[in-house]
Short mmCIF file of C-alpha atoms in Angstrom, two decimals:
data_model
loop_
_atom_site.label_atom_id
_atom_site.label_comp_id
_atom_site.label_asym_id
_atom_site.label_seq_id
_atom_site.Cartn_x
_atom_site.Cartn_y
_atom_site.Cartn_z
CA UNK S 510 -19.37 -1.97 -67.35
CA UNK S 511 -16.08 -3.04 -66.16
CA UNK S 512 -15.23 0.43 -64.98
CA UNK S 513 -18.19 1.45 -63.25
CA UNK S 514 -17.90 -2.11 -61.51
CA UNK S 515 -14.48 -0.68 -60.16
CA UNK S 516 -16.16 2.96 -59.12
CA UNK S 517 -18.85 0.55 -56.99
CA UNK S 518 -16.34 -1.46 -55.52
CA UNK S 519 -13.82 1.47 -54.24
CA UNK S 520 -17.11 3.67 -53.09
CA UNK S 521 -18.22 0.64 -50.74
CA UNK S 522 -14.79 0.32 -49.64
CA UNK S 523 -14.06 4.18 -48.52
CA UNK S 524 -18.08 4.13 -46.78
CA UNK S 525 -16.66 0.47 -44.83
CA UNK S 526 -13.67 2.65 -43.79
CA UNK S 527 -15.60 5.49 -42.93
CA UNK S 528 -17.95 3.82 -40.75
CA UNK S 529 -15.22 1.30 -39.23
CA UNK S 530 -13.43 3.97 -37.49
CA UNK S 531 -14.43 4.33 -33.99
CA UNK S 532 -16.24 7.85 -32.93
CA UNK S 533 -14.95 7.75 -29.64
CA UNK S 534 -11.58 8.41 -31.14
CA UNK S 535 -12.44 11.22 -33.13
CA UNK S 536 -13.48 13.13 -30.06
CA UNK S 537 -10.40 12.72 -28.17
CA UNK S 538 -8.57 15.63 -28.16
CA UNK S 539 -4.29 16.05 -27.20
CA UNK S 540 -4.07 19.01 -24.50
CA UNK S 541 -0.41 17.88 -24.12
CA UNK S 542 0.78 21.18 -25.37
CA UNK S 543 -1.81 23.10 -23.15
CA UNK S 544 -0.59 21.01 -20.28
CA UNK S 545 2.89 22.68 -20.71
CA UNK S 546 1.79 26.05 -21.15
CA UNK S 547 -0.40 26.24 -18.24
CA UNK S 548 2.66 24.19 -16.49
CA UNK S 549 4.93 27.35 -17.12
CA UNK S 550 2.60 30.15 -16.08
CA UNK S 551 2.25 28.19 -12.41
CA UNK S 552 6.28 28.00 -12.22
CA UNK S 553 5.93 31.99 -13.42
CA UNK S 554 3.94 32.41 -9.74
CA UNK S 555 7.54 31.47 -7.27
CA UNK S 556 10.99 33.05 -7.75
CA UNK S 557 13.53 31.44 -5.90
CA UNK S 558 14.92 33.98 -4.19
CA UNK S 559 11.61 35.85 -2.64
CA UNK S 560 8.67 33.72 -3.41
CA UNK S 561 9.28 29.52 -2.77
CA UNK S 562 7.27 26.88 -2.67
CA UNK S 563 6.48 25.40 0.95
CA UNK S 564 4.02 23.76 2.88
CA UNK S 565 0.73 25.30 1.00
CA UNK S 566 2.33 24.84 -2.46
CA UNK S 567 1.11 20.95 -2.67
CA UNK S 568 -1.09 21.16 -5.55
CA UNK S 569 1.32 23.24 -7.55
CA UNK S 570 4.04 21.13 -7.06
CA UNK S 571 1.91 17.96 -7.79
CA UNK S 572 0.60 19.24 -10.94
CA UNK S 573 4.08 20.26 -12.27
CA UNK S 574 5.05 16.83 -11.82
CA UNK S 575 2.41 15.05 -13.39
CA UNK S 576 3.40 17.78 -16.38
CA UNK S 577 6.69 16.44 -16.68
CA UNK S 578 8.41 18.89 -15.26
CA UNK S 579 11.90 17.19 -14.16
CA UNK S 580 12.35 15.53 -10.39
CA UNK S 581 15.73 17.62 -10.34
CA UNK S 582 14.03 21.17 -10.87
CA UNK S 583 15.01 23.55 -8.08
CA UNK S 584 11.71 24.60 -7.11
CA UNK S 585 10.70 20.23 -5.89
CA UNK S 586 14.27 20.72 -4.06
CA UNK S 587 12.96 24.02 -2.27
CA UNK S 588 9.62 22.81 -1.76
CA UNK S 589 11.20 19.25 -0.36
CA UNK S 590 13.80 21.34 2.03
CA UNK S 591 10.85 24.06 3.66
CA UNK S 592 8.68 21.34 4.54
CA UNK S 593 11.35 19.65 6.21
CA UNK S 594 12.30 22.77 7.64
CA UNK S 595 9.39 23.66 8.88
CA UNK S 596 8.92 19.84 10.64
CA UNK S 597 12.75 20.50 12.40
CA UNK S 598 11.58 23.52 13.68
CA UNK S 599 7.94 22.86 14.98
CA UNK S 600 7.68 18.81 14.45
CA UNK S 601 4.44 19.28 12.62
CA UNK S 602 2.83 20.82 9.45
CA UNK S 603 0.02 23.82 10.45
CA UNK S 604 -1.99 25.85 8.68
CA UNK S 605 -3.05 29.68 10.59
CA UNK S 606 -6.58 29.99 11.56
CA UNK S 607 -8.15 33.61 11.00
CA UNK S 608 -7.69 34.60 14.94
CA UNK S 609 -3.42 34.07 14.29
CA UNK S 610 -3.44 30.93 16.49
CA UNK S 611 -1.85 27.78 13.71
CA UNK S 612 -3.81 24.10 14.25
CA UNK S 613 -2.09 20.85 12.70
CA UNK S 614 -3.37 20.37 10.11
CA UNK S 615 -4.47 16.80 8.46
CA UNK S 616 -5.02 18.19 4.79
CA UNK S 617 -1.35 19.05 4.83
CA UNK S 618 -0.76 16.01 5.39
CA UNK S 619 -2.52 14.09 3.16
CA UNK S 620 -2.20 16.57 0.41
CA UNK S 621 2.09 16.91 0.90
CA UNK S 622 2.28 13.00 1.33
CA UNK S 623 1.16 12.69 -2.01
CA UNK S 624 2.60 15.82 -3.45
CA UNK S 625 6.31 14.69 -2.21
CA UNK S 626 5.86 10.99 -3.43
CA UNK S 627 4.91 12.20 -7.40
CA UNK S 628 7.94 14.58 -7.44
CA UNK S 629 10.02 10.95 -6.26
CA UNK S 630 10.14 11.56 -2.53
CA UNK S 631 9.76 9.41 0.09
CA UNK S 632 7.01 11.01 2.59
CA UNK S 633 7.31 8.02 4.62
CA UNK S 634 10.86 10.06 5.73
CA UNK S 635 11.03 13.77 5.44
CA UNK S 636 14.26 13.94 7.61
CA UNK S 637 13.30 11.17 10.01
CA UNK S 638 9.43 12.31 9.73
CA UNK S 639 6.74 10.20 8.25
CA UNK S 640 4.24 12.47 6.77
CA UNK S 641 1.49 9.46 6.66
CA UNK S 642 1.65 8.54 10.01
CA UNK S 643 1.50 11.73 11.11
CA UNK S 644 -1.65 12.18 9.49
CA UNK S 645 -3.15 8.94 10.63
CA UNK S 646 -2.44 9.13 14.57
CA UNK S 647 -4.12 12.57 14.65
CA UNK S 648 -7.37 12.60 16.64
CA UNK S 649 -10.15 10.81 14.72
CA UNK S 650 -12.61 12.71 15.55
CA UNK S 651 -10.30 15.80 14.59
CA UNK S 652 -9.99 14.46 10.62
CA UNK S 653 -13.48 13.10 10.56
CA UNK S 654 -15.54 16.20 11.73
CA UNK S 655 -13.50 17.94 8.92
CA UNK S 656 -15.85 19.51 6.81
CA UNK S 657 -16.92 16.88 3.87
CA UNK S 658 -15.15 18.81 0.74
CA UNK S 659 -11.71 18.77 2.99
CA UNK S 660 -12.10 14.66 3.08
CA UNK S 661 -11.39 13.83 -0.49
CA UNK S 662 -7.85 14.51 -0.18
CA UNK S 663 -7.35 12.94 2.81
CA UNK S 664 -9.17 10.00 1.28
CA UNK S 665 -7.37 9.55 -1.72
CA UNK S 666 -3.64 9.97 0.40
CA UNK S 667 -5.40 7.06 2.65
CA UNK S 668 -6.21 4.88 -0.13
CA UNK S 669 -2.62 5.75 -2.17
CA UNK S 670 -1.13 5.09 0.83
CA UNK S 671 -2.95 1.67 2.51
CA UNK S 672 0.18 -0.08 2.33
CA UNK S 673 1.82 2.38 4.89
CA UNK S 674 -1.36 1.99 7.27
CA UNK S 675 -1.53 -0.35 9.17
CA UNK S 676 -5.10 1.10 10.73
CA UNK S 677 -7.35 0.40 8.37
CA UNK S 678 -10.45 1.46 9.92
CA UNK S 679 -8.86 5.25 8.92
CA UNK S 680 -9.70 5.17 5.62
CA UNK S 681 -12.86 3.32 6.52
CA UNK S 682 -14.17 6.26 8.76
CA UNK S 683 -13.39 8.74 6.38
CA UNK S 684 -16.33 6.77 3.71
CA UNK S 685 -18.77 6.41 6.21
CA UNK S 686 -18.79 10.21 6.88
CA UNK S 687 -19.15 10.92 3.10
CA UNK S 688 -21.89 8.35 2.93
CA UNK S 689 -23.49 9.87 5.76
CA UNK S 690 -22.96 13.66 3.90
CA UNK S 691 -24.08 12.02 0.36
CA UNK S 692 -27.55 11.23 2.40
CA UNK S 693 -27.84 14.40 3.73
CA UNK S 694 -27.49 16.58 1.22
CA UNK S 695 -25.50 15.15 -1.98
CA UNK S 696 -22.48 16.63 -1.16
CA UNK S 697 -23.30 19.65 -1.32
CA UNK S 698 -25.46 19.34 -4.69
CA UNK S 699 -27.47 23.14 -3.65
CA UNK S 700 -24.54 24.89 -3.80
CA UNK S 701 -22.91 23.43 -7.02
CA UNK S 702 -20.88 20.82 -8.87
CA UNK S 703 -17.84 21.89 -6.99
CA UNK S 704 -18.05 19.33 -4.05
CA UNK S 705 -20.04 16.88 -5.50
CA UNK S 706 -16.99 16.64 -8.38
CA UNK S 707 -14.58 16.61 -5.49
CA UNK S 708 -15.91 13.81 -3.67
CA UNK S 709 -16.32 11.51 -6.84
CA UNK S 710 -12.93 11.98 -7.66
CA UNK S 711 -11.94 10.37 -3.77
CA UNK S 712 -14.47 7.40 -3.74
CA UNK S 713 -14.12 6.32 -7.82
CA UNK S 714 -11.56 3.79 -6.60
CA UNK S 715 -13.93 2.18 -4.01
CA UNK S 716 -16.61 1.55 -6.70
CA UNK S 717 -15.39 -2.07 -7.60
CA UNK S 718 -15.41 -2.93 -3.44
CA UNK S 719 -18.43 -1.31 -2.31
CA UNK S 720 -21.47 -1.49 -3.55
CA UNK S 721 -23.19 1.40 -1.86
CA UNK S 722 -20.68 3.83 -2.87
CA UNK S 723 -21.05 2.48 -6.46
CA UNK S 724 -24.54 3.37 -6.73
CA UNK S 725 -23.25 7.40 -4.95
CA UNK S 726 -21.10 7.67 -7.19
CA UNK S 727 -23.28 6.41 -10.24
CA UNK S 728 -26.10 8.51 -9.47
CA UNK S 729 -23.69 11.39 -8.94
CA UNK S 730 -21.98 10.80 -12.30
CA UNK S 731 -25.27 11.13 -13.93
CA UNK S 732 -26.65 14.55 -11.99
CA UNK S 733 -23.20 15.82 -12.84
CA UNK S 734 -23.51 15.48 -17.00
CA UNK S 735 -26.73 16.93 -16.01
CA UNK S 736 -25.51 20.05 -14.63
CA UNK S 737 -23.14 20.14 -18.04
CA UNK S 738 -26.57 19.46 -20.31
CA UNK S 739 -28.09 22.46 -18.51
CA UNK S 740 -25.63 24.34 -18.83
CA UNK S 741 -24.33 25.40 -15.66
CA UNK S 742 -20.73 25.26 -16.46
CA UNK S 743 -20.55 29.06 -16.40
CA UNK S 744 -17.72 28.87 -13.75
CA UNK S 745 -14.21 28.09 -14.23
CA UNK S 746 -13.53 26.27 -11.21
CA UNK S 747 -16.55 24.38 -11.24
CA UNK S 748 -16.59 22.95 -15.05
CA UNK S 749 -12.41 22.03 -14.18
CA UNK S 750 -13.48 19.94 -11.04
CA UNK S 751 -16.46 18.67 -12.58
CA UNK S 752 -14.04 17.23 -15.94
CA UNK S 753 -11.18 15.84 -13.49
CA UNK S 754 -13.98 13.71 -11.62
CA UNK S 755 -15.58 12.53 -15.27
CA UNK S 756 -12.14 11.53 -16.52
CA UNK S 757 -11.54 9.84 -13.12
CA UNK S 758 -14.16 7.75 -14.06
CA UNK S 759 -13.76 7.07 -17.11
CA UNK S 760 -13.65 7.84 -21.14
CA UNK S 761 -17.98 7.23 -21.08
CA UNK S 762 -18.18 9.48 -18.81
CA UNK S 763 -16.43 12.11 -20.20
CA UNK S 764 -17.79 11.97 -23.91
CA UNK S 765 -21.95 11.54 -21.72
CA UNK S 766 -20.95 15.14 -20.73
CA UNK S 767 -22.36 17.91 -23.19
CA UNK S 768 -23.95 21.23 -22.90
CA UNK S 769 -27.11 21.81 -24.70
CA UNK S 770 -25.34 23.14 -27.61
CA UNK S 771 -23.40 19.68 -27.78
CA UNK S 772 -19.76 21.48 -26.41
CA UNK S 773 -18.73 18.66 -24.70
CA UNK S 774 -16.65 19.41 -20.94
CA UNK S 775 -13.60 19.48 -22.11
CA UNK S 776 -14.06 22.12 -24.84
CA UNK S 777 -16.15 23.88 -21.86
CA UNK S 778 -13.00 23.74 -19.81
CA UNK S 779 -10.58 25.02 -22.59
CA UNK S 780 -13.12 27.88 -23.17
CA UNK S 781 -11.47 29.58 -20.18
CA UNK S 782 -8.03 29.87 -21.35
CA UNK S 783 -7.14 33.23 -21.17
CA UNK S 784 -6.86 35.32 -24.37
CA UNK S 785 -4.43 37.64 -23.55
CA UNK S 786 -1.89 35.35 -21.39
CA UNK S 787 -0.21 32.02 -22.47
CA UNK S 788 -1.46 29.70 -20.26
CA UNK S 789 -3.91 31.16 -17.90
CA UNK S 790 -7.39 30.22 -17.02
CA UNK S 791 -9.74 33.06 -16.35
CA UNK S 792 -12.22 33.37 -13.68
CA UNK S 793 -15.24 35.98 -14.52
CA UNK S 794 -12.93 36.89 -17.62
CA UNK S 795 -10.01 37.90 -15.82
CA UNK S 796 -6.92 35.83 -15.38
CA UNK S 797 -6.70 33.88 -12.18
CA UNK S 798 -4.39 31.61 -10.63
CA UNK S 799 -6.93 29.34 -9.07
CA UNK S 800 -8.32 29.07 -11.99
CA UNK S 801 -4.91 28.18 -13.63
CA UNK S 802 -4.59 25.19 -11.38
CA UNK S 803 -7.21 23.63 -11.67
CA UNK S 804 -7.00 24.32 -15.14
CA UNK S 805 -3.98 22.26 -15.22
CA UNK S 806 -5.31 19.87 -13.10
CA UNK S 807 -8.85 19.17 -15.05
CA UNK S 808 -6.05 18.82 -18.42
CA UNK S 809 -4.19 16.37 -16.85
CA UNK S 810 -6.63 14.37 -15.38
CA UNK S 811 -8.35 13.89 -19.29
CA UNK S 812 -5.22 13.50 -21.25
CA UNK S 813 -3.78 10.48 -18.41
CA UNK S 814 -7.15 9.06 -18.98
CA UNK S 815 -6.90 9.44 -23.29
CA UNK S 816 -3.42 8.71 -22.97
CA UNK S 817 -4.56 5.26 -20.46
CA UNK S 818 -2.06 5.88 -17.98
CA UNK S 819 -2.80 5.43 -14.07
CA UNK S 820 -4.97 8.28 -12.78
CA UNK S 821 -4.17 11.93 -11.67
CA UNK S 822 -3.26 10.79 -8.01
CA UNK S 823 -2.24 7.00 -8.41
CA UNK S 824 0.80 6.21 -7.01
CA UNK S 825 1.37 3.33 -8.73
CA UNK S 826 3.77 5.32 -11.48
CA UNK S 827 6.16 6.71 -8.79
CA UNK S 828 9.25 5.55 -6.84
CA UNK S 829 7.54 4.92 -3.21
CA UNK S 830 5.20 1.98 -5.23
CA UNK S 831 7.68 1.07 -7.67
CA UNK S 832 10.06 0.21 -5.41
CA UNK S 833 7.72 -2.40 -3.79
CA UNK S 834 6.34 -3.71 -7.51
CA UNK S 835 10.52 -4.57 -8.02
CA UNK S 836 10.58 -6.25 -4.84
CA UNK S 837 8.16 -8.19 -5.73
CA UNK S 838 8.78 -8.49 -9.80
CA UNK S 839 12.70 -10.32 -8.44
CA UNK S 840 10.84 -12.35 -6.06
CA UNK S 841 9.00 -14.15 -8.89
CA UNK S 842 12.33 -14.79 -10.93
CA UNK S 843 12.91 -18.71 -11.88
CA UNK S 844 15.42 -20.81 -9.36
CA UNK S 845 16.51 -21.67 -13.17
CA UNK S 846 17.72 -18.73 -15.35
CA UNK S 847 17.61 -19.62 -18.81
CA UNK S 848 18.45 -17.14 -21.57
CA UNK S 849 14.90 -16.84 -22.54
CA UNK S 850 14.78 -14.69 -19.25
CA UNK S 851 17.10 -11.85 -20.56
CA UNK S 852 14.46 -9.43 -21.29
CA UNK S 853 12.75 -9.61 -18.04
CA UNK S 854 16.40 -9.30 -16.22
CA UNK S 855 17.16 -5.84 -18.43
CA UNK S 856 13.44 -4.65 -17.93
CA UNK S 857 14.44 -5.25 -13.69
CA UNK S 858 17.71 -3.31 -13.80
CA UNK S 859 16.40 -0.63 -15.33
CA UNK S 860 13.78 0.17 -13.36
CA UNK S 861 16.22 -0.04 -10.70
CA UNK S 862 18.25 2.10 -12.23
CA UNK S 863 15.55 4.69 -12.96
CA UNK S 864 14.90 5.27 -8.79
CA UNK S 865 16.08 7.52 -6.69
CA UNK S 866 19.01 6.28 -4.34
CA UNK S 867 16.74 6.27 -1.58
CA UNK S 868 13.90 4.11 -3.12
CA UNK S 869 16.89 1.83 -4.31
CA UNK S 870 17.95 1.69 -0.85
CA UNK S 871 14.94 -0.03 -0.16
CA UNK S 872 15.29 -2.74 -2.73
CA UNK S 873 16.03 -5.53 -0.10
CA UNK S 874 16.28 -8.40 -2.55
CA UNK S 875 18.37 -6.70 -5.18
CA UNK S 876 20.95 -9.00 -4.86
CA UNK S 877 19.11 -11.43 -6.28
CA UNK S 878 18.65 -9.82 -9.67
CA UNK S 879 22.57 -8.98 -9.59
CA UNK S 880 23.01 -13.13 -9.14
CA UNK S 881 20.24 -13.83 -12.18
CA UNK S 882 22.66 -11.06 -14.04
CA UNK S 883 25.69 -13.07 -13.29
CA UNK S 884 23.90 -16.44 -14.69
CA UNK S 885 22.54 -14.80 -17.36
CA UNK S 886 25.96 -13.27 -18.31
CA UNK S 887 27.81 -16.91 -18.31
CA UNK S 888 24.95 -18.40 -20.11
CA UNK S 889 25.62 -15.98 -23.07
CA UNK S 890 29.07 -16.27 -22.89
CA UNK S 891 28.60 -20.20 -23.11
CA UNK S 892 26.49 -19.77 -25.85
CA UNK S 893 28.60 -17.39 -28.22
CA UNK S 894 31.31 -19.85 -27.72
CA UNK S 895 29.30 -22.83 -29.28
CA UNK S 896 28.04 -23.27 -32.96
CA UNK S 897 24.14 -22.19 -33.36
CA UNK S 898 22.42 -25.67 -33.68
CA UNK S 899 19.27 -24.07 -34.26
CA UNK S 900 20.44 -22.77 -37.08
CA UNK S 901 20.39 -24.80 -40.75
CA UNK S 902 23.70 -26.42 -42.01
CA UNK S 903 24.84 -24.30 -44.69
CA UNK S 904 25.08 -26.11 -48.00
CA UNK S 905 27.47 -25.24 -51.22
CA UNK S 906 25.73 -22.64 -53.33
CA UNK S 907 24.54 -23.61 -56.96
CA UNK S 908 26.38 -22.43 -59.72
CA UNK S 909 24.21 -23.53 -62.29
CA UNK S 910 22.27 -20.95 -62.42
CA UNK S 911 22.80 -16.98 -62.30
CA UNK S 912 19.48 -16.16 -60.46
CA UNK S 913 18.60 -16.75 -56.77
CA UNK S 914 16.42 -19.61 -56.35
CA UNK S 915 13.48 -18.26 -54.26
CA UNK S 916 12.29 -19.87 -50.89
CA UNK S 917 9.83 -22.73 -50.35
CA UNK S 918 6.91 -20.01 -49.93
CA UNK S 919 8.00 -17.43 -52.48
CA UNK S 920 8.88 -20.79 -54.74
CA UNK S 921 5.13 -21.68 -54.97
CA UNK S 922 3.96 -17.86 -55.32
CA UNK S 923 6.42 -17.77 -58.52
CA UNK S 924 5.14 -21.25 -59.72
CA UNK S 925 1.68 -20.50 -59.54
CA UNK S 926 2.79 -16.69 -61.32
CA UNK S 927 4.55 -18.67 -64.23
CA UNK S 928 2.19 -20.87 -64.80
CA UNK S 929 -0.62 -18.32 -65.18
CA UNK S 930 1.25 -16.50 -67.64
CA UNK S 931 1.79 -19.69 -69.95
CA UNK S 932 -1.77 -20.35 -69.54
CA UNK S 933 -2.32 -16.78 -70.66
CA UNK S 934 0.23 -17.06 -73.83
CA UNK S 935 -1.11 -20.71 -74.44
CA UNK S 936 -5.37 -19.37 -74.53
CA UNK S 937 -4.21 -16.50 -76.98
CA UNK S 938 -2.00 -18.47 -79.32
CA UNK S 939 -5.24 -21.56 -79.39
CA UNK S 940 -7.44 -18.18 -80.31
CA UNK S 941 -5.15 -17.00 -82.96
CA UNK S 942 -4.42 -20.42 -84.03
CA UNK S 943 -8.24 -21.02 -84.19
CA UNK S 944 -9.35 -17.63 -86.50
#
């Protein structure tokens, strides 16, 4: 009885376990070595002799970033030094329309800005040029008559960088154009999941403020897991935009978005690695660099969302807004440093430390947290020249006895353990005693 009592017991126990771990964590996958694979075939597509990166290389260099790939790499120091080339020799960034004649153009901009600040530049100063304000004092009308699947970039360098703008009706303009496109024809919703995806991705972060993008963005959401449902993932490019907006959004969105099969989008995604070549996407089954980026960029987008780190192109991570967060973090050190306050005082200097020298340049206050160092230095010093009060009076050991003599808690564990086992002895001695 006793034993199949036990064989209950441990059954119920392993079906409680079963059940009490969470499903959403089973489906999460780790694309972190996928990430560097695909992160090495890009850096296979410059040599730095014939082919660098420059003014069009953006998403490249952004990606490899996010990746890990190391601020000091020589191709963010080539890409850093053709761009400011290029704005020494011409004072803007263009791009070459398909009649020869170059136009200035505002996705540079916006897409460079951000590209420059995740590889832990300052696009603020390129040289003496500010890449954001360059983009906002272009004509309005210019940016905003941009067709609607060029706007999410600028968007999201607009939002990223609000701070650094003090127009704010810029960022403003650019939403009510995508409202008025989302009315006309869904972004784009004939012709695919490409632009809609896109688009998402730009307004997620305005879904807390305003209301009427929430319920775009919602109902766009929820016609894009359609699309995946019937599925119409049968394009590379379009099933890699269409998981970097869902993991934008969030971890319900991604695990709402399965084919009719049940492959869920991020298995669709990884379907398209090439077969042939480490870290290659394929586009209509042969290897493609498009593809590739995207690739990388759809990967990165999930695994910062499983890993809960800031999104693909939130600043927030990077030099140009950490900078301001350590500003701000010294500011709100006591008038009073006690030594209670050491760990916030380390956690300060090294993220000073961790900056680039021009980011630290901009630490105006820094000489504050030098002064709290300098308190908190002499407070220790103070300290490890005094007896520890806190600490019990030591008292002469006892001799009497060759065993350590347990503490309070471990005192009343033993009691109880002693005392069990002389009730035990004493009930089978009365039996004995008692036959």
């Amino acid at each position: 009885m006793k034993q199949k009592l036990i064989a209950l017991l441990t059954t119920m126990a392993i079906m409680v376990g079963m059940f009490a771990f969470p499903v959403s964590a089973a489906e999460k996958k780790d694309l972190s070595q996928d990430i560097q694979d695909t992160a090495a075939y890009l850096q296979t597509m410059y040599d730095v002799e014939t082919e660098q990166p420059n003014e069009t290389s953006y998403w490249d260099m952004l990606y490899l970033a996010r990746a890990g790939v190391e601020r000091d790499n020589i191709l963010f120091e080539l890409y850093r030094s053709n761009i400011a080339t290029e704005l020494h020799e011409t004072g803007k960034l263009e791009y070459e329309n398909w009649d020869g004649t170059k136009s200035e153009s505002a996705i540079y901009y916006a897409a460079n800005a951000l590209a420059l600040a995740i590889i832990g530049e300052d696009p603020t100063n390129i040289d003496g040029f500010n890449l954001v304000d360059k983009l906002v004092s272009m004509d309005r009308s210019t940016v905003t008559s941009l067709y609607y699947t060029n706007l999410p970039v600028i968007l999201i360098a607009a939002t990223q960088f609000d701070d650094e703008i003090t127009d704010k009706t810029f960022a403003t303009d650019i939403i009510n154009v995508l409202k008025t496109e989302y009315n006309n024809s869904k972004w784009g919703a004939n012709w695919g999941a490409d632009s809609p995806a896109m688009v998402v991705a730009a307004l997620v972060d305005y879904t807390d403020t305003d209301p009427e993008v929430k319920t775009m963005v919602d109902e766009t959401v929820a016609w894009l897991q359609e699309q995946v449902k019937a599925d119409k993932m049968t394009v590379s490019n379009t099933a890699e935009k269409v998981l970097t907006a869902l993991s934008l959004v969030g971890p319900e969105a991604v695990a709402a978005a399965n084919d009719s099969t049940g492959k869920n989008i991020v298995d669709i995604v990884l379907s398209f690695q090439s077969e042939t070549t480490p870290g290659a996407f394929t586009y209509n089954g042969k290897d493609n660099y498009m593809a590739s980026q995207q690739g990388l960029e759809a990967m990165l987008a999930y695994q910062r969302m499983v890993d809960g780190k800031v999104g693909l192109y939130d600043l927030s991570d990077t030099p140009i807004q950490q900078y301001k967060q350590l500003i701000e973090k010294i500011d709100q050190l006591p008038e009073v440093i006690r030594l209670e306050d050491e760990a916030t005082i380390v956690a300060l200097r090294q993220l000073y430390n961790s900056l680039p020298a021009a980011f630290q340049a901009k630490v105006t206050n820094i000489a504050d947290l030098e002064k709290a160092e300098q308190v908190l230095q002499t407070l220790k010093e103070v300290a490890g020249s005094k007896p520890d009060s806190s600490k019990p009076e030591s008292k002469p050991e006892d001799t009497t006895s060759s065993h350590p003599v347990p503490a309070t808690g471990d005192m009343g564990v033993a009691s109880v353990v002693a005392l069990c086992g002389l009730a035990g002895v004493s009930i089978v001695a009365l039996r004995r005693k008692q036959k």
